[in-house]
Short mmCIF file of C-alpha atoms in Angstrom, two decimals:
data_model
loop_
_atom_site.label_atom_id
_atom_site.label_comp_id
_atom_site.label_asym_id
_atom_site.label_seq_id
_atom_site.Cartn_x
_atom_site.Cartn_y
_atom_site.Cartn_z
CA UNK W 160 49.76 5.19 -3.35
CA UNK W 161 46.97 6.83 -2.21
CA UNK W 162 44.28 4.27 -3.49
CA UNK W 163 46.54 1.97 -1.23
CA UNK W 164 46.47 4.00 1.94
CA UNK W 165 42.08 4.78 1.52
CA UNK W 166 42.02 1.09 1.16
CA UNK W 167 44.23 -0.23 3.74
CA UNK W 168 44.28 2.86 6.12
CA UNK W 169 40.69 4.02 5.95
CA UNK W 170 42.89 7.15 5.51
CA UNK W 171 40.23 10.00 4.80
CA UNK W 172 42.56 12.74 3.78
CA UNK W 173 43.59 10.47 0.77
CA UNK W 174 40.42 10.21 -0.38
CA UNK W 175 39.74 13.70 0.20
CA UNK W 176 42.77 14.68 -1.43
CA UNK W 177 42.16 12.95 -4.79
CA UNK W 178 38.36 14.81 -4.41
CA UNK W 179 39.92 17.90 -5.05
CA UNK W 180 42.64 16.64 -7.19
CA UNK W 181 39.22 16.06 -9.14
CA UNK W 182 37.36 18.53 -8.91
CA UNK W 183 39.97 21.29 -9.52
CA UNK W 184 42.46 19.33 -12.10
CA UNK W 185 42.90 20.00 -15.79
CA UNK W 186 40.52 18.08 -17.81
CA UNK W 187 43.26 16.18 -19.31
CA UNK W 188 44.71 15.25 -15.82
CA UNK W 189 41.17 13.88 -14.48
CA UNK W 190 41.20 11.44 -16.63
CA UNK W 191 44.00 10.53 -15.66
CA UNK W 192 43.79 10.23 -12.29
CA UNK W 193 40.43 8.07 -13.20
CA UNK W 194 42.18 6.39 -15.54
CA UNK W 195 44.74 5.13 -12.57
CA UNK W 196 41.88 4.21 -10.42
CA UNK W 197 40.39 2.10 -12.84
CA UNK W 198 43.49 0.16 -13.94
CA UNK W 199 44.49 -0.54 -10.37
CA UNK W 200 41.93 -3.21 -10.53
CA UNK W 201 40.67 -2.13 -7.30
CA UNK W 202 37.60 0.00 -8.43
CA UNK W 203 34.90 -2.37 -6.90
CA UNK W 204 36.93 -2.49 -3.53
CA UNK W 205 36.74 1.55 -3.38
CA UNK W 206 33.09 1.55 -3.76
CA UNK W 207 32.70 -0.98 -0.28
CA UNK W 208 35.18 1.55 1.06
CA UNK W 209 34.09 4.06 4.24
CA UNK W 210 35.86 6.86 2.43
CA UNK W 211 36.49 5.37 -1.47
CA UNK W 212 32.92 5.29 -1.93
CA UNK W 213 33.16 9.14 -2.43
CA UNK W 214 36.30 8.79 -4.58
CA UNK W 215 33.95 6.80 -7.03
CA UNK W 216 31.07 8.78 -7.05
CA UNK W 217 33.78 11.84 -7.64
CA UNK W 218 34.77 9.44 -11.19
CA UNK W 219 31.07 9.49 -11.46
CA UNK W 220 30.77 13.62 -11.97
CA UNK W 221 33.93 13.91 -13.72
CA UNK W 222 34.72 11.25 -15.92
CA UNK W 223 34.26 10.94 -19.43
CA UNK W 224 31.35 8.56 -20.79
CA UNK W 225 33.47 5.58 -21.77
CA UNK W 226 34.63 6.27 -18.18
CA UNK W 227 31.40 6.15 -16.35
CA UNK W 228 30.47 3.02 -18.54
CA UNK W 229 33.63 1.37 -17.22
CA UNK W 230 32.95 2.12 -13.93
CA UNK W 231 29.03 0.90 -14.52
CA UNK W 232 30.99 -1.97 -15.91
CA UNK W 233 32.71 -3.09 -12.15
CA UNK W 234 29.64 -2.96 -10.69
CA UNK W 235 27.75 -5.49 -13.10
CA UNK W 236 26.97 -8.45 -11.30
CA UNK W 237 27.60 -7.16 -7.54
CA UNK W 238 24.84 -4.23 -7.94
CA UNK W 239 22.65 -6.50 -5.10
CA UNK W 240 25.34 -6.63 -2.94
CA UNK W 241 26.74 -3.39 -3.29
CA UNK W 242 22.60 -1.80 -3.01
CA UNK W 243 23.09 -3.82 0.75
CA UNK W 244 26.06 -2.44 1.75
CA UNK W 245 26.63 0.98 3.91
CA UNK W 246 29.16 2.35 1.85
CA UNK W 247 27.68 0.96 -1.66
CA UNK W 248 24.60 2.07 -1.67
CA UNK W 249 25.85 5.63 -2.22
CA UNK W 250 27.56 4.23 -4.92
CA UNK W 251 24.62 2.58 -6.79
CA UNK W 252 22.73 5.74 -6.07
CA UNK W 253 25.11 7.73 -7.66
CA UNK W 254 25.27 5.07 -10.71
CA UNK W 255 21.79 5.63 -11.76
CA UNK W 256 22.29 9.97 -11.73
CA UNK W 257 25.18 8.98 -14.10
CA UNK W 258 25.18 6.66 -16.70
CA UNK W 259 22.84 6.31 -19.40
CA UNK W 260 19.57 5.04 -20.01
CA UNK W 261 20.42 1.88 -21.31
CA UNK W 262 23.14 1.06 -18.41
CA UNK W 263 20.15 2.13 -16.05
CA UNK W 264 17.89 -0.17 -17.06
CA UNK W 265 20.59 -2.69 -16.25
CA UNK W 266 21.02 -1.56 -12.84
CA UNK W 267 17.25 -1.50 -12.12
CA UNK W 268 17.06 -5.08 -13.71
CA UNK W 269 19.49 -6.28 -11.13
CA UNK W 270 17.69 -5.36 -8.32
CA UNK W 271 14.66 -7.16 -9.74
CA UNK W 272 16.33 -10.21 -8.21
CA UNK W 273 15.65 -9.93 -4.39
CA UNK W 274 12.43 -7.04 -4.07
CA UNK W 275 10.97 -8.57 -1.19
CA UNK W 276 14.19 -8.33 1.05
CA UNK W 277 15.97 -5.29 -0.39
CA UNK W 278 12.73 -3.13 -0.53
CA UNK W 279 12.51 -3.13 3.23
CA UNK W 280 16.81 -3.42 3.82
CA UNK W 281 18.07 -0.51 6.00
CA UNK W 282 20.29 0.35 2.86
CA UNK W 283 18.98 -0.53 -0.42
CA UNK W 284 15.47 0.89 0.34
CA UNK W 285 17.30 4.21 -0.95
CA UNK W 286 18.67 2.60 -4.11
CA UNK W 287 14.45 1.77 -4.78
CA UNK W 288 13.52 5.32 -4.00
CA UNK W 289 15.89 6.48 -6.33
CA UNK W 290 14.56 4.07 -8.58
CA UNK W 291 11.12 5.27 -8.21
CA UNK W 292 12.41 8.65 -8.81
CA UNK W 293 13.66 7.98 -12.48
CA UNK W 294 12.19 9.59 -14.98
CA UNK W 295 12.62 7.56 -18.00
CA UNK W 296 12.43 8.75 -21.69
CA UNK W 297 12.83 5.81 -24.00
CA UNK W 298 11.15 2.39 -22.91
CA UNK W 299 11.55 2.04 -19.01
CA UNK W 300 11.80 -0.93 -17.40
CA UNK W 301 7.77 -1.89 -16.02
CA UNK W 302 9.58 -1.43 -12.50
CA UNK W 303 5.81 -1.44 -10.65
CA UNK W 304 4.74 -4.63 -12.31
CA UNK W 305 8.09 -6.43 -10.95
CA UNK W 306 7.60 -4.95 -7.39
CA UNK W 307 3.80 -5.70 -7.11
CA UNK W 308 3.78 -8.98 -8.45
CA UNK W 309 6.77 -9.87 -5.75
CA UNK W 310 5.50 -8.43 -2.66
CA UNK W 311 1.71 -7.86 -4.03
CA UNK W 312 -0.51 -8.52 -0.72
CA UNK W 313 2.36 -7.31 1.61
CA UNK W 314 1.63 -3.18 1.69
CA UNK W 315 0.37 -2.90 4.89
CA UNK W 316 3.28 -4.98 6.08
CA UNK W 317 5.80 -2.84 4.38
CA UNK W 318 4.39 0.26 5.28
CA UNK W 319 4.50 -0.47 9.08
CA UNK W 320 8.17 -0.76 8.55
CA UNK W 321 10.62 1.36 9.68
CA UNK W 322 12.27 1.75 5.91
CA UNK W 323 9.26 0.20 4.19
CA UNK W 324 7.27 3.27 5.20
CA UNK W 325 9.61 5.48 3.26
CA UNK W 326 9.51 3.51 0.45
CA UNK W 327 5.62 3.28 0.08
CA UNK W 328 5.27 7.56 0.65
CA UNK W 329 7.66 7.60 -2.05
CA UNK W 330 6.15 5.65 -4.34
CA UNK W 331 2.79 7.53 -3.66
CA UNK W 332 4.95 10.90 -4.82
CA UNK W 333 6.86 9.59 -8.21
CA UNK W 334 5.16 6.48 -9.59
CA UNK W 335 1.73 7.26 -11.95
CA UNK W 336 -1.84 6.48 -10.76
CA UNK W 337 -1.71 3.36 -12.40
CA UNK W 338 1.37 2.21 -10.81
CA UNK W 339 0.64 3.19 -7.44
CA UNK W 340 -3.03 2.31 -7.23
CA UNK W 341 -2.28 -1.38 -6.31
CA UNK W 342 -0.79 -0.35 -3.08
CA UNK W 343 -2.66 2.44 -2.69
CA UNK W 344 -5.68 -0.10 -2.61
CA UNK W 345 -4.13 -2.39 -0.05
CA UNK W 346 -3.35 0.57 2.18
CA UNK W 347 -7.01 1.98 2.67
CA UNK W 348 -7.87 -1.67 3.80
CA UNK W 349 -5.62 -1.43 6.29
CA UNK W 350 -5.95 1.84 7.81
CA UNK W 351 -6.62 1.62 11.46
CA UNK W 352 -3.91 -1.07 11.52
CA UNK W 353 -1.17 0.86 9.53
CA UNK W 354 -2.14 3.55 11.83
CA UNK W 355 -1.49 2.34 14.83
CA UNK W 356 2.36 1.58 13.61
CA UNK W 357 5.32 4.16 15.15
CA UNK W 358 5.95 4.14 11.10
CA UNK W 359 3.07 3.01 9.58
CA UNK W 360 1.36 6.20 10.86
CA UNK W 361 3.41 8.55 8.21
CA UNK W 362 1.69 7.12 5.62
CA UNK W 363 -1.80 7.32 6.21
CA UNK W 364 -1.03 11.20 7.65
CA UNK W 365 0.75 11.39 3.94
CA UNK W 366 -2.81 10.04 2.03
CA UNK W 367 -4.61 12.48 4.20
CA UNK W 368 -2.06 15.53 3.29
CA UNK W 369 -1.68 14.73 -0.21
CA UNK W 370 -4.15 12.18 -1.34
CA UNK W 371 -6.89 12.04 -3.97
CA UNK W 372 -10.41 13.13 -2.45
CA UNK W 373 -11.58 9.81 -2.56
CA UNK W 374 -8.55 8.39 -0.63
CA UNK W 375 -8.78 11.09 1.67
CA UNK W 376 -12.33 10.45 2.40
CA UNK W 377 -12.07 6.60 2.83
CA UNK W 378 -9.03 7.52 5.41
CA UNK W 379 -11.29 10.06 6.81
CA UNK W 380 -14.32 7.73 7.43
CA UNK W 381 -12.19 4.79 8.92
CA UNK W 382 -10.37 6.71 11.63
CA UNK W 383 -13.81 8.21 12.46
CA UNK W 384 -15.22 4.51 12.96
CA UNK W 385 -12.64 3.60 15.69
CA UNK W 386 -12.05 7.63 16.41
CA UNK W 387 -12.01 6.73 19.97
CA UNK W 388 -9.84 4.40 20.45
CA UNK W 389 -7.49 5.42 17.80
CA UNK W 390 -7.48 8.98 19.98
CA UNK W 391 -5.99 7.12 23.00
CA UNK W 392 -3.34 5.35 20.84
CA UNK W 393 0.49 6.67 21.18
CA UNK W 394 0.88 6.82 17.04
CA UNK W 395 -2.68 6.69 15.99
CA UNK W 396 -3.40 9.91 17.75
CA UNK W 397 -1.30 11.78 15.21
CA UNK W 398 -3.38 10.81 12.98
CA UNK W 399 -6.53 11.86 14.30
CA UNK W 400 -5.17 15.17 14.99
CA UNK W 401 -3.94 15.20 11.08
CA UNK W 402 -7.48 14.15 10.28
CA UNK W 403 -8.95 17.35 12.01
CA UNK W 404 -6.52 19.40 10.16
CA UNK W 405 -6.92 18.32 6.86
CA UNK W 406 -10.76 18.60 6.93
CA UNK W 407 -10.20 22.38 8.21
CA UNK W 408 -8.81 22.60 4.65
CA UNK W 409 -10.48 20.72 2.10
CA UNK W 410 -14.44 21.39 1.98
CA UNK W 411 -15.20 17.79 0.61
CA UNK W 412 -14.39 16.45 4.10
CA UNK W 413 -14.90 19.22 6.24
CA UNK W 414 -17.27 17.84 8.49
CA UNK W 415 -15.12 15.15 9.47
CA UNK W 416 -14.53 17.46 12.60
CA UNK W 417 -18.30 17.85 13.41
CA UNK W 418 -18.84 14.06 13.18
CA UNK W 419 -15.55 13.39 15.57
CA UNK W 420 -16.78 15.90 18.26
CA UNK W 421 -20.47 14.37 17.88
CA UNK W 422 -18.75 10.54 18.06
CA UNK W 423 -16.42 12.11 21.57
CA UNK W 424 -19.19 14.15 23.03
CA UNK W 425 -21.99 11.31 23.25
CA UNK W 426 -21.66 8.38 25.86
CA UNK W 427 -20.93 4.50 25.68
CA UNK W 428 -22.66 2.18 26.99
CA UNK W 429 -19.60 0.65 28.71
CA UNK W 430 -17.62 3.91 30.17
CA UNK W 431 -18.55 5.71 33.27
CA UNK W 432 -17.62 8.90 31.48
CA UNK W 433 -17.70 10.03 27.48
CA UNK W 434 -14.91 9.61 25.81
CA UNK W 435 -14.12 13.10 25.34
CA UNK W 436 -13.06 13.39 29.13
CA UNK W 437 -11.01 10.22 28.78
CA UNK W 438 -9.66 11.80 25.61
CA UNK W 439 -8.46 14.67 27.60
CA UNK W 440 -6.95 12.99 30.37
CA UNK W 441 -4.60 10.61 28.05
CA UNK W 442 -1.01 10.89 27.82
CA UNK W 443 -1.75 11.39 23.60
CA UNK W 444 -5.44 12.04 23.37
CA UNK W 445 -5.18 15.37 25.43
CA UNK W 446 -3.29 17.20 22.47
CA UNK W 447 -6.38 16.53 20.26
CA UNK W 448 -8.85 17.85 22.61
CA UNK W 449 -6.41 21.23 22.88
CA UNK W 450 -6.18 21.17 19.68
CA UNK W 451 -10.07 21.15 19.01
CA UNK W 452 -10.33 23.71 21.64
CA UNK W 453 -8.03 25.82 19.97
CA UNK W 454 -9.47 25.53 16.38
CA UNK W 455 -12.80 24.35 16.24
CA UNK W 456 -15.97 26.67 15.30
CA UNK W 457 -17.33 28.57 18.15
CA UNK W 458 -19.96 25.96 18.79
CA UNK W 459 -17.90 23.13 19.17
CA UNK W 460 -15.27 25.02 21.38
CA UNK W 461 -18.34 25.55 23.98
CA UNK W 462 -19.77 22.59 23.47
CA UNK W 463 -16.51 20.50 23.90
CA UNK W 464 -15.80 23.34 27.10
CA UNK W 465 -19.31 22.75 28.86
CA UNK W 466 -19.07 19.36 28.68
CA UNK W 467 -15.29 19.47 29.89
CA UNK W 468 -15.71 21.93 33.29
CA UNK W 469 -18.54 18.98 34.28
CA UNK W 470 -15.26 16.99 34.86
CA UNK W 471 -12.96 19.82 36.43
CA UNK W 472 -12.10 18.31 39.79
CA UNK W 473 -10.64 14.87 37.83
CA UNK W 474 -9.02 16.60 34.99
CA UNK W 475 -7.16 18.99 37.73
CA UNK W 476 -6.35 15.62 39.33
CA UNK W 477 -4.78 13.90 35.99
CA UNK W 478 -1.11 14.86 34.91
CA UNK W 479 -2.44 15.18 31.16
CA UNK W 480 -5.73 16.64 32.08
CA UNK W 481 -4.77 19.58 33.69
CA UNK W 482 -3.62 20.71 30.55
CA UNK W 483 -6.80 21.03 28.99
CA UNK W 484 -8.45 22.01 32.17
CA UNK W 485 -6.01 24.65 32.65
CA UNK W 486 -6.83 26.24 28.83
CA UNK W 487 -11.02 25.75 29.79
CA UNK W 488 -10.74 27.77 33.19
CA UNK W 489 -8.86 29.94 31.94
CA UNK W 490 -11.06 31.39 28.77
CA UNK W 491 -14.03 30.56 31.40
CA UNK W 492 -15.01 34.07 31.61
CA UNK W 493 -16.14 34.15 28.29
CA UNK W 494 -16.28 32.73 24.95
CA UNK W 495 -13.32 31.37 23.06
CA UNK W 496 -11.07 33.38 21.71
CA UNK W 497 -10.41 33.03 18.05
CA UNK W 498 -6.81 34.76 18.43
CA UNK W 499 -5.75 32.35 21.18
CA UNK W 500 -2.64 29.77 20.38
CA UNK W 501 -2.05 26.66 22.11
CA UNK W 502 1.49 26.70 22.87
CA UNK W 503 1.45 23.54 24.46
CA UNK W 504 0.44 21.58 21.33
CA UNK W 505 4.06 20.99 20.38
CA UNK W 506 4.47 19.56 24.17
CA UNK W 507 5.32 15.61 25.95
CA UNK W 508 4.25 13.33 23.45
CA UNK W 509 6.79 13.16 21.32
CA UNK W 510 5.55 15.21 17.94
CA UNK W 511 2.02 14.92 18.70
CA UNK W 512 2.11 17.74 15.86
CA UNK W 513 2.23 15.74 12.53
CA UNK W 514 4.33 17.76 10.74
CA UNK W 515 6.69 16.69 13.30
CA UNK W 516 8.94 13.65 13.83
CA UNK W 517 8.82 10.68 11.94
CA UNK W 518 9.78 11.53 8.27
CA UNK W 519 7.69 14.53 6.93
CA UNK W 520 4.13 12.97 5.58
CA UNK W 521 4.60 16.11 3.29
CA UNK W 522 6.61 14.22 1.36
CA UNK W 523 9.53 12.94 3.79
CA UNK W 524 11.80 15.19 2.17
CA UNK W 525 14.90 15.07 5.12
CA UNK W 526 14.98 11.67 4.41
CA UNK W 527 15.32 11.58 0.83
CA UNK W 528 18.35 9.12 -0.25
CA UNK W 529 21.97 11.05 -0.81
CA UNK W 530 25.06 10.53 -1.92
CA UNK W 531 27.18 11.87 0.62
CA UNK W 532 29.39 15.06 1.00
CA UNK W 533 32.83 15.34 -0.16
CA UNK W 534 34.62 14.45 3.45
CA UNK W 535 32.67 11.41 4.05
CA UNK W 536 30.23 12.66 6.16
CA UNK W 537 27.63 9.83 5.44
CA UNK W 538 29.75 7.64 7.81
CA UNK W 539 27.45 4.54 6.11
CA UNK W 540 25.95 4.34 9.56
CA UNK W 541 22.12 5.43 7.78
CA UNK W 542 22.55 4.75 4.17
CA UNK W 543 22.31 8.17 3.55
CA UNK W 544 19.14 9.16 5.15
CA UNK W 545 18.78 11.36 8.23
CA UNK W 546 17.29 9.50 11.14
CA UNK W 547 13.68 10.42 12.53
#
């Protein structure tokens, strides 16, 4: 009766009701209650359900093993199309926490079917992370070989997508050097590109947070090449500003921010001004410059602040410029102070600070893949991700 009313209702206190039935029964009476849902012939129905999705992944935790194989068993053939769907994702997700090894290499084996479409789909990118998060103890499937020799050539198009970008940090975090090297490799020959991207950006800020030295330095001298124009870019600009950062912390690059003032601070042959004031006076580029003048050496703060105060009267005039001539007049009586904060770093452009926004280049954590919560709260809009 109440499989009949989740079903044909969308009631959610029937499914919710059966949760607890669940999780609080007698062992003896859970399997019977998951016993009834699997002889109603209905199972794979539940699973495309708003609310019966969570009913299955319920059988999932509590049912014995030649339950969860039968359940493993409904889903043979239809893992594709369940991986695509809002509710079944959760589902398949769910599948692969549960069953054993064996049965998981089944799953995985499915999906091997359609990588180039389902590796950037809105939903079944989170059945591939939780792939990628397996941790396999008998012979695993060679799940890196299948997915580079289908979309091999197409990183930097993946990781400018919205999902795809997930997908790629999260391979850099689970898979082995070897695995991950291929992509890795198409990435860094990409970078000003992938940087410029409203997602592509995460993952070059995620090589510069948590790369190998030598990726972090080929990063590092790229966005230095085009630093100038990649400081006037809306998405790009985060990355600058996370390429300042990261060389105030690792001594292998740490005059990346001596060579980016020296590129800023010197003129072009084809701009009136140097860059640095047209830096400052951009709707994006002005958080770098308060952000240099806020945590720079001593040198480079004066430096950076002489050269700024020759440009007072149009930085006053400029709605993003002010900002930065605002912070110069007012430590103008003397030398930076190493104590001062810029509390407008956080400010208009949208997460300028990269630890901000988009998906956590720390290792998108919020947007890891989930199951759900007992009362449906996954609502299959997201595929159970948080938006950014």
């Amino acid at each position: 009766m109440c499989i009949d009313r989740i079903l044909q209702a969308t009631d959610q206190q029937a499914s919710i009701h059966l949760q607890q039935k669940l999780k609080t029964s007698p062992p003896d009476q859970k399997i019977q209650i998951i016993d009834s849902i699997l002889g109603g012939g209905q199972t794979y129905s539940l699973m495309c359900n708003r609310f019966g999705n969570f009913l299955i992944q319920r059988c999932f935790e509590f049912g014995t093993p030649q339950q969860i194989e039968s359940l493993a068993q409904a889903m043979r053939g239809n893992i594709l199309t369940l991986a695509c769907d809002p509710f079944g994702c959760h589902v398949v997700q769910k599948a692969l926490d549960a069953v054993e090894e064996d049965c998981r290499a089944r799953i995985v084996t499915e999906m091997f079917r359609r990588i180039p479409e389902t590796i950037v789909h809105r939903y079944a990118c989170h059945v591939w992370q939780k792939v990628f998060e397996i941790r396999w103890i008998d012979s695993p499937p060679a799940v890196m070989t299948y997915v580079n020799n289908a979309v091999g050539g197409k990183w930097p198009n993946i990781a400018v997508d919205e999902t795809g970008s997930l997908v790629v940090q999260n391979i850099f975090e689970n898979c082995p050097e070897h695995d991950k090297r291929p992509v890795l490799n198409e990435i860094l020959q990409s970078v000003t590109t992938i940087a410029k991207g409203q997602w592509g950006n995460w993952v070059i800020q995620h090589i510069l947070e948590h790369g190998a030295p030598t990726d972090r330095a080929i990063v590092t001298q790229k966005i230095l090449e085009d630093a100038v124009n990649l400081s006037l870019d809306q998405y790009a600009s985060k990355v600058v500003e996370k390429t300042l950062r990261t060389a105030a912390q690792n001594s292998s690059i740490i005059a990346a921010s001596s060579l980016y003032i020296g590129i800023v601070c010197d003129g072009v042959l084809d701009r009136p001004r140097i860059p640095l004031i047209d830096i400052a006076a951009d709707q994006y580029g002005n958080y770098i410059v308060q952000y240099i003048l806020t945590n720079a050496g001593p040198q480079h703060r004066e430096t950076c602040a002489a050269l700024i105060k020759r440009h007072m009267v149009s930085l006053r005039g400029s709605k993003y410029g002010q900002k930065v001539a605002f912070m110069v007049e007012r430590w103008r009586g003397g030398p930076f102070s190493n104590n001062n904060n810029n509390s407008s770093n956080n400010g208009g452009n949208g997460g300028s600070n990269s630890n901000s926004g988009h998906g956590n280049s720390s290792g998108h954590g919020s947007y890891r893949s989930k199951t759900g919560s007992m009362d449906g709260s996954n609502g299959g809009a997201n595929g159970g991700r948080r938006r950014w």
